[in-house]
Amino acid sequence: MTTYLAAEANPTHNTGAIRLYDAAAFAAMRHVCQLTARCLDSLVPMIQPGVTTDAIDRAVTEFALANGAVSATLNYRGYTKSVCTSINHVVCHGIPNDKPLRDGDIVNIDVTLIVDGFHGDASRMYLVGNVKRAAERLCEVTYRSLLLGIEEVKPGKHVGDIGAAIQAYAEGERCSVVRDFCGHGVGKLFHDAPNILHYGRYGEGAEMRPGMIFTIEPMINLGRPHVKLLGDGWTAVTRDRSLSAQYEHTVGVTENGVEVFTRSPGGFETPGLSLDLSA
Ligand code: MF3
Ligand code: CO
Ligand code: CO
């Protein structure tokens, strides 16, 4: 059974109930999510061969400071950086370090900022120098799968419809969907109910209602879907070392459909990709 509650109630932990946010909260989410998207936009020029992921982490820390925000990942469950940087076969939660990016890498940069207690969570793939066609195609499939997931968001539909649409498309493109991580309710909490699976069947999961806010963040692999966790307790990699990609948006359910809060203000939704979305 699904429980829904007004988001003003019980804000401190994930009780499994789905929060429904009011218009003021939607306005606050618009603000923090646009800041998060602007942060991701600001990184575009620096993502070049030779730059370290620590330098990206510093840039995000400084962006947050300069804009009256804090990073939600800093000191989150023992995580010590402002950003996750997941390169090539790293699926998610890659930890910034002093190693430089290399020509041909694909890197997911995932930023969550907090302003006035509201969380904006978004990530994109960045292409480093000249990337192989297979890697580029994986990024394209992953972004298109996110868009197809977003298209399912509407009151009366089920959260499982999102995963069903993503899985059908990604597997049709001979890619696989990671099962071990999912999207999540977000807003006053970083990770809240409901879980948003990126696979499954139509009609499964909670019914969507206006006021729900959650992320959609499919992780798509060129090879098999299985992941393993490295010894640092965070870094998730593909077991078969195949390439993995991810894009993430924070979205809200409106009376008629969906509002995408984390759209790139600068037109950098898919930096480095030339996507024809009419195709
Ligand atoms: N931003 C990630 C997400 O999309 C979570 C990162 S938690 C961290 O949910 F601790 F690894 F940073
Ligand atoms: Co997220
Ligand atoms: Co994220």
PDB file of C-alpha atoms and ligand atoms in Angstrom:
ATOM      1  CA  MET A   1       0.000   0.000   0.000  1.00  0.00           C
ATOM      2  CA  THR A   2       1.204   3.489  -0.791  1.00  0.00           C
ATOM      3  CA  THR A   3       0.892   6.321   1.709  1.00  0.00           C
ATOM      4  CA  TYR A   4       1.048   9.954   0.593  1.00  0.00           C
ATOM      5  CA  LEU A   5       1.536  12.880   2.950  1.00  0.00           C
ATOM      6  CA  ALA A   6       1.794  16.647   2.787  1.00  0.00           C
ATOM      7  CA  ALA A   7       5.494  17.437   2.533  1.00  0.00           C
ATOM      8  CA  GLU A   8       5.341  19.896   5.426  1.00  0.00           C
ATOM      9  CA  ALA A   9       4.677  16.968   7.769  1.00  0.00           C
ATOM     10  CA  ASN A  10       7.432  14.750   9.125  1.00  0.00           C
ATOM     11  CA  PRO A  11      10.321  16.203   7.126  1.00  0.00           C
ATOM     12  CA  THR A  12      13.241  14.576   8.909  1.00  0.00           C
ATOM     13  CA  HIS A  13      13.499  11.012   7.649  1.00  0.00           C
ATOM     14  CA  ASN A  14      12.327   8.595   4.999  1.00  0.00           C
ATOM     15  CA  THR A  15       9.251   6.878   6.430  1.00  0.00           C
ATOM     16  CA  GLY A  16       8.342   5.212   3.147  1.00  0.00           C
ATOM     17  CA  ALA A  17       5.455   7.628   2.662  1.00  0.00           C
ATOM     18  CA  ILE A  18       5.493   9.712  -0.521  1.00  0.00           C
ATOM     19  CA  ARG A  19       5.588  13.440   0.110  1.00  0.00           C
ATOM     20  CA  LEU A  20       3.365  15.760  -1.915  1.00  0.00           C
ATOM     21  CA  TYR A  21       4.898  19.228  -2.215  1.00  0.00           C
ATOM     22  CA  ASP A  22       2.981  22.503  -2.514  1.00  0.00           C
ATOM     23  CA  ALA A  23       3.493  25.436  -4.887  1.00  0.00           C
ATOM     24  CA  ALA A  24       5.984  27.159  -2.577  1.00  0.00           C
ATOM     25  CA  ALA A  25       8.104  24.014  -2.454  1.00  0.00           C
ATOM     26  CA  PHE A  26       7.952  23.716  -6.262  1.00  0.00           C
ATOM     27  CA  ALA A  27       9.275  27.290  -6.470  1.00  0.00           C
ATOM     28  CA  ALA A  28      12.115  26.449  -4.069  1.00  0.00           C
ATOM     29  CA  MET A  29      12.949  23.316  -6.088  1.00  0.00           C
ATOM     30  CA  ARG A  30      12.982  25.326  -9.328  1.00  0.00           C
ATOM     31  CA  HIS A  31      15.536  27.615  -7.719  1.00  0.00           C
ATOM     32  CA  VAL A  32      17.935  24.999  -6.300  1.00  0.00           C
ATOM     33  CA  CYS A  33      17.640  22.751  -9.342  1.00  0.00           C
ATOM     34  CA  GLN A  34      18.454  25.596 -11.744  1.00  0.00           C
ATOM     35  CA  LEU A  35      21.493  26.389  -9.596  1.00  0.00           C
ATOM     36  CA  THR A  36      22.571  22.731  -9.800  1.00  0.00           C
ATOM     37  CA  ALA A  37      22.095  22.777 -13.581  1.00  0.00           C
ATOM     38  CA  ARG A  38      24.098  26.002 -13.835  1.00  0.00           C
ATOM     39  CA  CYS A  39      26.870  24.359 -11.825  1.00  0.00           C
ATOM     40  CA  LEU A  40      26.956  21.468 -14.332  1.00  0.00           C
ATOM     41  CA  ASP A  41      26.946  24.017 -17.194  1.00  0.00           C
ATOM     42  CA  SER A  42      29.893  25.858 -15.626  1.00  0.00           C
ATOM     43  CA  LEU A  43      32.031  22.702 -15.728  1.00  0.00           C
ATOM     44  CA  VAL A  44      31.742  22.210 -19.502  1.00  0.00           C
ATOM     45  CA  PRO A  45      34.839  24.237 -20.513  1.00  0.00           C
ATOM     46  CA  MET A  46      37.101  22.585 -17.906  1.00  0.00           C
ATOM     47  CA  ILE A  47      36.366  18.962 -18.864  1.00  0.00           C
ATOM     48  CA  GLN A  48      39.491  18.350 -20.967  1.00  0.00           C
ATOM     49  CA  PRO A  49      42.292  15.785 -21.004  1.00  0.00           C
ATOM     50  CA  GLY A  50      44.685  16.496 -18.109  1.00  0.00           C
ATOM     51  CA  VAL A  51      42.182  17.940 -15.618  1.00  0.00           C
ATOM     52  CA  THR A  52      41.909  15.955 -12.385  1.00  0.00           C
ATOM     53  CA  THR A  53      38.616  14.963 -10.818  1.00  0.00           C
ATOM     54  CA  ASP A  54      39.844  16.703  -7.643  1.00  0.00           C
ATOM     55  CA  ALA A  55      39.919  19.942  -9.661  1.00  0.00           C
ATOM     56  CA  ILE A  56      36.286  19.300 -10.665  1.00  0.00           C
ATOM     57  CA  ASP A  57      35.463  18.727  -6.988  1.00  0.00           C
ATOM     58  CA  ARG A  58      37.092  22.047  -6.058  1.00  0.00           C
ATOM     59  CA  ALA A  59      35.168  23.847  -8.801  1.00  0.00           C
ATOM     60  CA  VAL A  60      31.871  22.447  -7.487  1.00  0.00           C
ATOM     61  CA  THR A  61      32.760  23.350  -3.891  1.00  0.00           C
ATOM     62  CA  GLU A  62      33.581  26.915  -4.947  1.00  0.00           C
ATOM     63  CA  PHE A  63      30.463  27.218  -7.104  1.00  0.00           C
ATOM     64  CA  ALA A  64      28.305  26.182  -4.155  1.00  0.00           C
ATOM     65  CA  LEU A  65      30.055  28.604  -1.799  1.00  0.00           C
ATOM     66  CA  ALA A  66      29.785  31.506  -4.242  1.00  0.00           C
ATOM     67  CA  ASN A  67      26.053  30.858  -4.667  1.00  0.00           C
ATOM     68  CA  GLY A  68      24.945  30.352  -1.074  1.00  0.00           C
ATOM     69  CA  ALA A  69      24.490  26.600  -1.507  1.00  0.00           C
ATOM     70  CA  VAL A  70      26.074  23.551   0.078  1.00  0.00           C
ATOM     71  CA  SER A  71      26.810  20.214  -1.543  1.00  0.00           C
ATOM     72  CA  ALA A  72      24.580  17.433  -0.241  1.00  0.00           C
ATOM     73  CA  THR A  73      27.226  14.773  -0.779  1.00  0.00           C
ATOM     74  CA  LEU A  74      29.866  16.418   1.443  1.00  0.00           C
ATOM     75  CA  ASN A  75      29.890  14.361   4.677  1.00  0.00           C
ATOM     76  CA  TYR A  76      26.873  12.357   3.476  1.00  0.00           C
ATOM     77  CA  ARG A  77      27.130   8.890   5.092  1.00  0.00           C
ATOM     78  CA  GLY A  78      30.899   9.334   5.262  1.00  0.00           C
ATOM     79  CA  TYR A  79      31.367  10.560   1.672  1.00  0.00           C
ATOM     80  CA  THR A  80      33.984  13.329   1.736  1.00  0.00           C
ATOM     81  CA  LYS A  81      33.663  15.109  -1.635  1.00  0.00           C
ATOM     82  CA  SER A  82      31.296  17.682  -3.158  1.00  0.00           C
ATOM     83  CA  VAL A  83      30.642  15.681  -6.321  1.00  0.00           C
ATOM     84  CA  CYS A  84      30.704  12.180  -7.793  1.00  0.00           C
ATOM     85  CA  THR A  85      32.876  11.637 -10.879  1.00  0.00           C
ATOM     86  CA  SER A  86      32.315   8.275 -12.571  1.00  0.00           C
ATOM     87  CA  ILE A  87      34.679   7.491 -15.432  1.00  0.00           C
ATOM     88  CA  ASN A  88      34.194   4.851 -18.189  1.00  0.00           C
ATOM     89  CA  HIS A  89      33.320   1.529 -16.478  1.00  0.00           C
ATOM     90  CA  VAL A  90      32.470   3.279 -13.203  1.00  0.00           C
ATOM     91  CA  VAL A  91      28.674   3.079 -12.891  1.00  0.00           C
ATOM     92  CA  CYS A  92      28.202   5.699 -10.160  1.00  0.00           C
ATOM     93  CA  HIS A  93      29.606   7.241  -6.945  1.00  0.00           C
ATOM     94  CA  GLY A  94      33.157   7.573  -8.305  1.00  0.00           C
ATOM     95  CA  ILE A  95      35.238   9.562  -5.804  1.00  0.00           C
ATOM     96  CA  PRO A  96      37.279  12.507  -7.100  1.00  0.00           C
ATOM     97  CA  ASN A  97      41.058  12.005  -6.889  1.00  0.00           C
ATOM     98  CA  ASP A  98      44.323  13.379  -8.257  1.00  0.00           C
ATOM     99  CA  LYS A  99      44.296  11.351 -11.489  1.00  0.00           C
ATOM    100  CA  PRO A 100      43.898  13.365 -14.704  1.00  0.00           C
ATOM    101  CA  LEU A 101      41.124  12.695 -17.220  1.00  0.00           C
ATOM    102  CA  ARG A 102      42.404  11.113 -20.423  1.00  0.00           C
ATOM    103  CA  ASP A 103      41.560  11.639 -24.059  1.00  0.00           C
ATOM    104  CA  GLY A 104      38.648   9.346 -24.926  1.00  0.00           C
ATOM    105  CA  ASP A 105      37.213   9.081 -21.393  1.00  0.00           C
ATOM    106  CA  ILE A 106      33.520   9.525 -20.693  1.00  0.00           C
ATOM    107  CA  VAL A 107      32.767  10.887 -17.233  1.00  0.00           C
ATOM    108  CA  ASN A 108      29.523  11.326 -15.361  1.00  0.00           C
ATOM    109  CA  ILE A 109      29.486  14.344 -13.065  1.00  0.00           C
ATOM    110  CA  ASP A 110      26.732  14.191 -10.436  1.00  0.00           C
ATOM    111  CA  VAL A 111      25.995  17.279  -8.335  1.00  0.00           C
ATOM    112  CA  THR A 112      23.431  17.749  -5.565  1.00  0.00           C
ATOM    113  CA  LEU A 113      23.116  21.239  -4.091  1.00  0.00           C
ATOM    114  CA  ILE A 114      21.042  22.349  -1.101  1.00  0.00           C
ATOM    115  CA  VAL A 115      19.460  25.797  -0.827  1.00  0.00           C
ATOM    116  CA  ASP A 116      16.962  26.646   1.951  1.00  0.00           C
ATOM    117  CA  GLY A 117      16.780  22.956   2.854  1.00  0.00           C
ATOM    118  CA  PHE A 118      15.752  21.845  -0.670  1.00  0.00           C
ATOM    119  CA  HIS A 119      17.886  19.468  -2.759  1.00  0.00           C
ATOM    120  CA  GLY A 120      18.551  19.711  -6.512  1.00  0.00           C
ATOM    121  CA  ASP A 121      20.102  16.508  -7.923  1.00  0.00           C
ATOM    122  CA  ALA A 122      21.363  16.179 -11.503  1.00  0.00           C
ATOM    123  CA  SER A 123      24.111  14.558 -13.544  1.00  0.00           C
ATOM    124  CA  ARG A 124      25.371  14.441 -17.113  1.00  0.00           C
ATOM    125  CA  MET A 125      27.997  12.658 -19.178  1.00  0.00           C
ATOM    126  CA  TYR A 126      30.957  14.737 -20.384  1.00  0.00           C
ATOM    127  CA  LEU A 127      33.086  13.563 -23.311  1.00  0.00           C
ATOM    128  CA  VAL A 128      36.830  14.074 -22.843  1.00  0.00           C
ATOM    129  CA  GLY A 129      38.649  14.897 -26.083  1.00  0.00           C
ATOM    130  CA  ASN A 130      37.988  12.419 -28.882  1.00  0.00           C
ATOM    131  CA  VAL A 131      35.658   9.665 -27.761  1.00  0.00           C
ATOM    132  CA  LYS A 132      35.091   6.358 -29.585  1.00  0.00           C
ATOM    133  CA  ARG A 133      31.810   5.967 -31.438  1.00  0.00           C
ATOM    134  CA  ALA A 134      30.633   3.133 -29.118  1.00  0.00           C
ATOM    135  CA  ALA A 135      31.033   5.358 -26.061  1.00  0.00           C
ATOM    136  CA  GLU A 136      29.251   8.223 -27.763  1.00  0.00           C
ATOM    137  CA  ARG A 137      26.405   5.902 -28.769  1.00  0.00           C
ATOM    138  CA  LEU A 138      26.073   4.655 -25.177  1.00  0.00           C
ATOM    139  CA  CYS A 139      25.737   8.240 -23.932  1.00  0.00           C
ATOM    140  CA  GLU A 140      23.145   8.959 -26.605  1.00  0.00           C
ATOM    141  CA  VAL A 141      21.101   5.848 -25.732  1.00  0.00           C
ATOM    142  CA  THR A 142      21.288   6.729 -22.023  1.00  0.00           C
ATOM    143  CA  TYR A 143      20.105  10.306 -22.513  1.00  0.00           C
ATOM    144  CA  ARG A 144      17.281   9.187 -24.798  1.00  0.00           C
ATOM    145  CA  SER A 145      16.256   6.620 -22.185  1.00  0.00           C
ATOM    146  CA  LEU A 146      16.046   9.403 -19.584  1.00  0.00           C
ATOM    147  CA  LEU A 147      13.815  11.446 -21.904  1.00  0.00           C
ATOM    148  CA  LEU A 148      11.560   8.426 -22.492  1.00  0.00           C
ATOM    149  CA  GLY A 149      11.314   7.921 -18.734  1.00  0.00           C
ATOM    150  CA  ILE A 150      10.367  11.580 -18.251  1.00  0.00           C
ATOM    151  CA  GLU A 151       7.636  11.221 -20.900  1.00  0.00           C
ATOM    152  CA  GLU A 152       5.898   8.669 -18.655  1.00  0.00           C
ATOM    153  CA  VAL A 153       5.508  11.144 -15.771  1.00  0.00           C
ATOM    154  CA  LYS A 154       1.857  12.135 -15.368  1.00  0.00           C
ATOM    155  CA  PRO A 155      -0.767  11.923 -12.607  1.00  0.00           C
ATOM    156  CA  GLY A 156      -2.523   8.551 -12.672  1.00  0.00           C
ATOM    157  CA  LYS A 157       0.380   6.715 -14.301  1.00  0.00           C
ATOM    158  CA  HIS A 158       2.601   4.498 -12.149  1.00  0.00           C
ATOM    159  CA  VAL A 159       6.256   5.042 -11.242  1.00  0.00           C
ATOM    160  CA  GLY A 160       6.948   1.592 -12.765  1.00  0.00           C
ATOM    161  CA  ASP A 161       5.952   2.975 -16.171  1.00  0.00           C
ATOM    162  CA  ILE A 162       9.135   5.058 -16.097  1.00  0.00           C
ATOM    163  CA  GLY A 163      11.373   2.012 -15.704  1.00  0.00           C
ATOM    164  CA  ALA A 164       9.377  -0.005 -18.212  1.00  0.00           C
ATOM    165  CA  ALA A 165       9.886   2.654 -20.893  1.00  0.00           C
ATOM    166  CA  ILE A 166      13.604   2.989 -20.107  1.00  0.00           C
ATOM    167  CA  GLN A 167      14.251  -0.755 -20.108  1.00  0.00           C
ATOM    168  CA  ALA A 168      12.323  -1.450 -23.321  1.00  0.00           C
ATOM    169  CA  TYR A 169      14.257   1.216 -25.192  1.00  0.00           C
ATOM    170  CA  ALA A 170      17.744   0.546 -23.743  1.00  0.00           C
ATOM    171  CA  GLU A 171      17.554  -3.230 -24.230  1.00  0.00           C
ATOM    172  CA  GLY A 172      16.217  -2.661 -27.754  1.00  0.00           C
ATOM    173  CA  GLU A 173      19.475  -0.783 -28.378  1.00  0.00           C
ATOM    174  CA  ARG A 174      21.439  -3.849 -27.133  1.00  0.00           C
ATOM    175  CA  CYS A 175      22.393  -2.130 -23.879  1.00  0.00           C
ATOM    176  CA  SER A 176      21.567  -3.191 -20.309  1.00  0.00           C
ATOM    177  CA  VAL A 177      19.967  -1.433 -17.334  1.00  0.00           C
ATOM    178  CA  VAL A 178      21.712  -1.384 -13.945  1.00  0.00           C
ATOM    179  CA  ARG A 179      19.386  -2.778 -11.243  1.00  0.00           C
ATOM    180  CA  ASP A 180      21.425  -2.026  -8.113  1.00  0.00           C
ATOM    181  CA  PHE A 181      20.790   1.742  -8.037  1.00  0.00           C
ATOM    182  CA  CYS A 182      17.628   3.695  -8.677  1.00  0.00           C
ATOM    183  CA  GLY A 183      16.114   7.161  -8.782  1.00  0.00           C
ATOM    184  CA  HIS A 184      14.491   8.474  -5.619  1.00  0.00           C
ATOM    185  CA  GLY A 185      12.131  10.939  -4.074  1.00  0.00           C
ATOM    186  CA  VAL A 186      13.966  14.212  -3.427  1.00  0.00           C
ATOM    187  CA  GLY A 187      13.127  17.628  -1.980  1.00  0.00           C
ATOM    188  CA  LYS A 188      13.517  18.273   1.724  1.00  0.00           C
ATOM    189  CA  LEU A 189      15.398  14.959   1.885  1.00  0.00           C
ATOM    190  CA  PHE A 190      18.231  13.858  -0.413  1.00  0.00           C
ATOM    191  CA  HIS A 191      17.001  10.269  -0.756  1.00  0.00           C
ATOM    192  CA  ASP A 192      13.328   9.711  -0.036  1.00  0.00           C
ATOM    193  CA  ALA A 193      10.444   7.463  -1.086  1.00  0.00           C
ATOM    194  CA  PRO A 194       9.572   6.344  -3.682  1.00  0.00           C
ATOM    195  CA  ASN A 195      12.337   4.375  -5.372  1.00  0.00           C
ATOM    196  CA  ILE A 196      12.280   5.011  -9.116  1.00  0.00           C
ATOM    197  CA  LEU A 197      13.419   1.810 -10.819  1.00  0.00           C
ATOM    198  CA  HIS A 198      14.877   2.051 -14.306  1.00  0.00           C
ATOM    199  CA  TYR A 199      13.471  -1.350 -15.317  1.00  0.00           C
ATOM    200  CA  GLY A 200      10.200  -3.189 -14.747  1.00  0.00           C
ATOM    201  CA  ARG A 201       6.694  -3.436 -16.059  1.00  0.00           C
ATOM    202  CA  TYR A 202       3.984  -0.943 -16.864  1.00  0.00           C
ATOM    203  CA  GLY A 203       1.445  -0.510 -14.053  1.00  0.00           C
ATOM    204  CA  GLU A 204       3.869  -1.441 -11.274  1.00  0.00           C
ATOM    205  CA  GLY A 205       4.748   0.808  -8.356  1.00  0.00           C
ATOM    206  CA  ALA A 206       3.015   3.780  -6.778  1.00  0.00           C
ATOM    207  CA  GLU A 207       0.518   5.834  -8.710  1.00  0.00           C
ATOM    208  CA  MET A 208       1.865   9.290  -9.525  1.00  0.00           C
ATOM    209  CA  ARG A 209       0.102  12.283  -7.992  1.00  0.00           C
ATOM    210  CA  PRO A 210       0.602  16.028  -8.456  1.00  0.00           C
ATOM    211  CA  GLY A 211       3.171  17.326  -5.968  1.00  0.00           C
ATOM    212  CA  MET A 212       5.504  14.333  -6.113  1.00  0.00           C
ATOM    213  CA  ILE A 213       9.157  15.193  -6.762  1.00  0.00           C
ATOM    214  CA  PHE A 214      11.776  12.588  -7.659  1.00  0.00           C
ATOM    215  CA  THR A 215      14.856  11.888  -9.740  1.00  0.00           C
ATOM    216  CA  ILE A 216      15.160   9.733 -12.824  1.00  0.00           C
ATOM    217  CA  GLU A 217      18.781   8.661 -13.293  1.00  0.00           C
ATOM    218  CA  PRO A 218      19.200   5.578 -15.497  1.00  0.00           C
ATOM    219  CA  MET A 219      22.586   3.846 -15.492  1.00  0.00           C
ATOM    220  CA  ILE A 220      22.983   2.016 -18.815  1.00  0.00           C
ATOM    221  CA  ASN A 221      25.816  -0.389 -19.694  1.00  0.00           C
ATOM    222  CA  LEU A 222      27.232  -1.470 -23.054  1.00  0.00           C
ATOM    223  CA  GLY A 223      27.754  -4.957 -21.618  1.00  0.00           C
ATOM    224  CA  ARG A 224      26.028  -6.856 -18.824  1.00  0.00           C
ATOM    225  CA  PRO A 225      24.031  -5.074 -16.086  1.00  0.00           C
ATOM    226  CA  HIS A 226      25.948  -6.425 -13.083  1.00  0.00           C
ATOM    227  CA  VAL A 227      27.982  -4.166 -10.840  1.00  0.00           C
ATOM    228  CA  LYS A 228      30.450  -4.603  -8.016  1.00  0.00           C
ATOM    229  CA  LEU A 229      31.513  -2.232  -5.278  1.00  0.00           C
ATOM    230  CA  LEU A 230      35.196  -1.382  -4.898  1.00  0.00           C
ATOM    231  CA  GLY A 231      37.016  -1.538  -1.546  1.00  0.00           C
ATOM    232  CA  ASP A 232      36.444   2.173  -0.880  1.00  0.00           C
ATOM    233  CA  GLY A 233      32.812   1.284  -0.171  1.00  0.00           C
ATOM    234  CA  TRP A 234      31.467   3.752  -2.754  1.00  0.00           C
ATOM    235  CA  THR A 235      32.771   3.245  -6.282  1.00  0.00           C
ATOM    236  CA  ALA A 236      30.452   0.962  -8.265  1.00  0.00           C
ATOM    237  CA  VAL A 237      31.897  -0.547 -11.447  1.00  0.00           C
ATOM    238  CA  THR A 238      30.575  -2.901 -14.110  1.00  0.00           C
ATOM    239  CA  ARG A 239      31.604  -6.492 -13.348  1.00  0.00           C
ATOM    240  CA  ASP A 240      32.537  -7.057 -16.982  1.00  0.00           C
ATOM    241  CA  ARG A 241      34.365  -3.690 -17.143  1.00  0.00           C
ATOM    242  CA  SER A 242      32.078  -2.548 -19.963  1.00  0.00           C
ATOM    243  CA  LEU A 243      31.331   1.156 -20.311  1.00  0.00           C
ATOM    244  CA  SER A 244      28.492   2.653 -18.274  1.00  0.00           C
ATOM    245  CA  ALA A 245      26.676   5.968 -18.697  1.00  0.00           C
ATOM    246  CA  GLN A 246      24.132   7.958 -16.683  1.00  0.00           C
ATOM    247  CA  TYR A 247      22.125  11.169 -16.932  1.00  0.00           C
ATOM    248  CA  GLU A 248      19.945  12.444 -14.084  1.00  0.00           C
ATOM    249  CA  HIS A 249      17.152  14.977 -13.811  1.00  0.00           C
ATOM    250  CA  THR A 250      15.030  16.064 -10.854  1.00  0.00           C
ATOM    251  CA  VAL A 251      11.373  16.269 -11.932  1.00  0.00           C
ATOM    252  CA  GLY A 252       8.027  17.163 -10.379  1.00  0.00           C
ATOM    253  CA  VAL A 253       4.581  15.770 -11.117  1.00  0.00           C
ATOM    254  CA  THR A 254       2.224  18.614 -12.112  1.00  0.00           C
ATOM    255  CA  GLU A 255      -1.556  18.600 -12.595  1.00  0.00           C
ATOM    256  CA  ASN A 256      -1.107  17.739 -16.296  1.00  0.00           C
ATOM    257  CA  GLY A 257       2.259  16.060 -16.551  1.00  0.00           C
ATOM    258  CA  VAL A 258       5.820  16.855 -15.589  1.00  0.00           C
ATOM    259  CA  GLU A 259       8.133  19.742 -14.803  1.00  0.00           C
ATOM    260  CA  VAL A 260      11.846  19.078 -15.348  1.00  0.00           C
ATOM    261  CA  PHE A 261      13.580  21.183 -12.706  1.00  0.00           C
ATOM    262  CA  THR A 262      17.224  20.565 -13.685  1.00  0.00           C
ATOM    263  CA  ARG A 263      17.149  21.442 -17.417  1.00  0.00           C
ATOM    264  CA  SER A 264      20.401  23.065 -18.547  1.00  0.00           C
ATOM    265  CA  PRO A 265      19.917  26.836 -18.775  1.00  0.00           C
ATOM    266  CA  GLY A 266      22.883  27.103 -21.164  1.00  0.00           C
ATOM    267  CA  GLY A 267      21.847  24.354 -23.583  1.00  0.00           C
ATOM    268  CA  PHE A 268      24.384  21.820 -22.241  1.00  0.00           C
ATOM    269  CA  GLU A 269      22.022  18.924 -21.530  1.00  0.00           C
ATOM    270  CA  THR A 270      24.328  16.539 -23.396  1.00  0.00           C
ATOM    271  CA  PRO A 271      27.743  18.218 -23.553  1.00  0.00           C
ATOM    272  CA  GLY A 272      29.821  16.851 -26.422  1.00  0.00           C
ATOM    273  CA  LEU A 273      26.981  14.934 -28.082  1.00  0.00           C
ATOM    274  CA  SER A 274      25.313  16.054 -31.271  1.00  0.00           C
ATOM    275  CA  LEU A 275      21.815  14.758 -30.724  1.00  0.00           C
ATOM    276  CA  ASP A 276      18.993  14.981 -33.204  1.00  0.00           C
ATOM    277  CA  LEU A 277      16.015  14.651 -30.890  1.00  0.00           C
ATOM    278  CA  SER A 278      13.573  14.586 -33.809  1.00  0.00           C
ATOM    279  CA  ALA A 279      15.133  11.262 -34.835  1.00  0.00           C
TER     280      ALA A 279
HETATM  281  N1  MF3 B   1      23.808  12.193  -6.338  1.00  0.00           N
HETATM  282  C1  MF3 B   1      23.686  10.777  -6.153  1.00  0.00           C
HETATM  283  C2  MF3 B   1      22.274  10.441  -6.547  1.00  0.00           C
HETATM  284  O1  MF3 B   1      21.936  10.704  -7.661  1.00  0.00           O
HETATM  285  C3  MF3 B   1      23.992  10.326  -4.766  1.00  0.00           C
HETATM  286  C4  MF3 B   1      25.405  10.511  -4.377  1.00  0.00           C
HETATM  287  S1  MF3 B   1      25.618  10.094  -2.733  1.00  0.00           S
HETATM  288  C5  MF3 B   1      27.295  10.138  -2.539  1.00  0.00           C
HETATM  289  O2  MF3 B   1      21.436  10.011  -5.808  1.00  0.00           O
HETATM  290  F1  MF3 B   1      27.473  10.072  -1.281  1.00  0.00           F
HETATM  291  F2  MF3 B   1      27.834   9.157  -3.223  1.00  0.00           F
HETATM  292  F3  MF3 B   1      27.755  11.266  -3.023  1.00  0.00           F
HETATM  293 CO    CO B   2      19.856  11.062  -7.430  1.00  0.00          CO
HETATM  294 CO    CO B   3      22.707  12.552  -8.353  1.00  0.00          CO
END
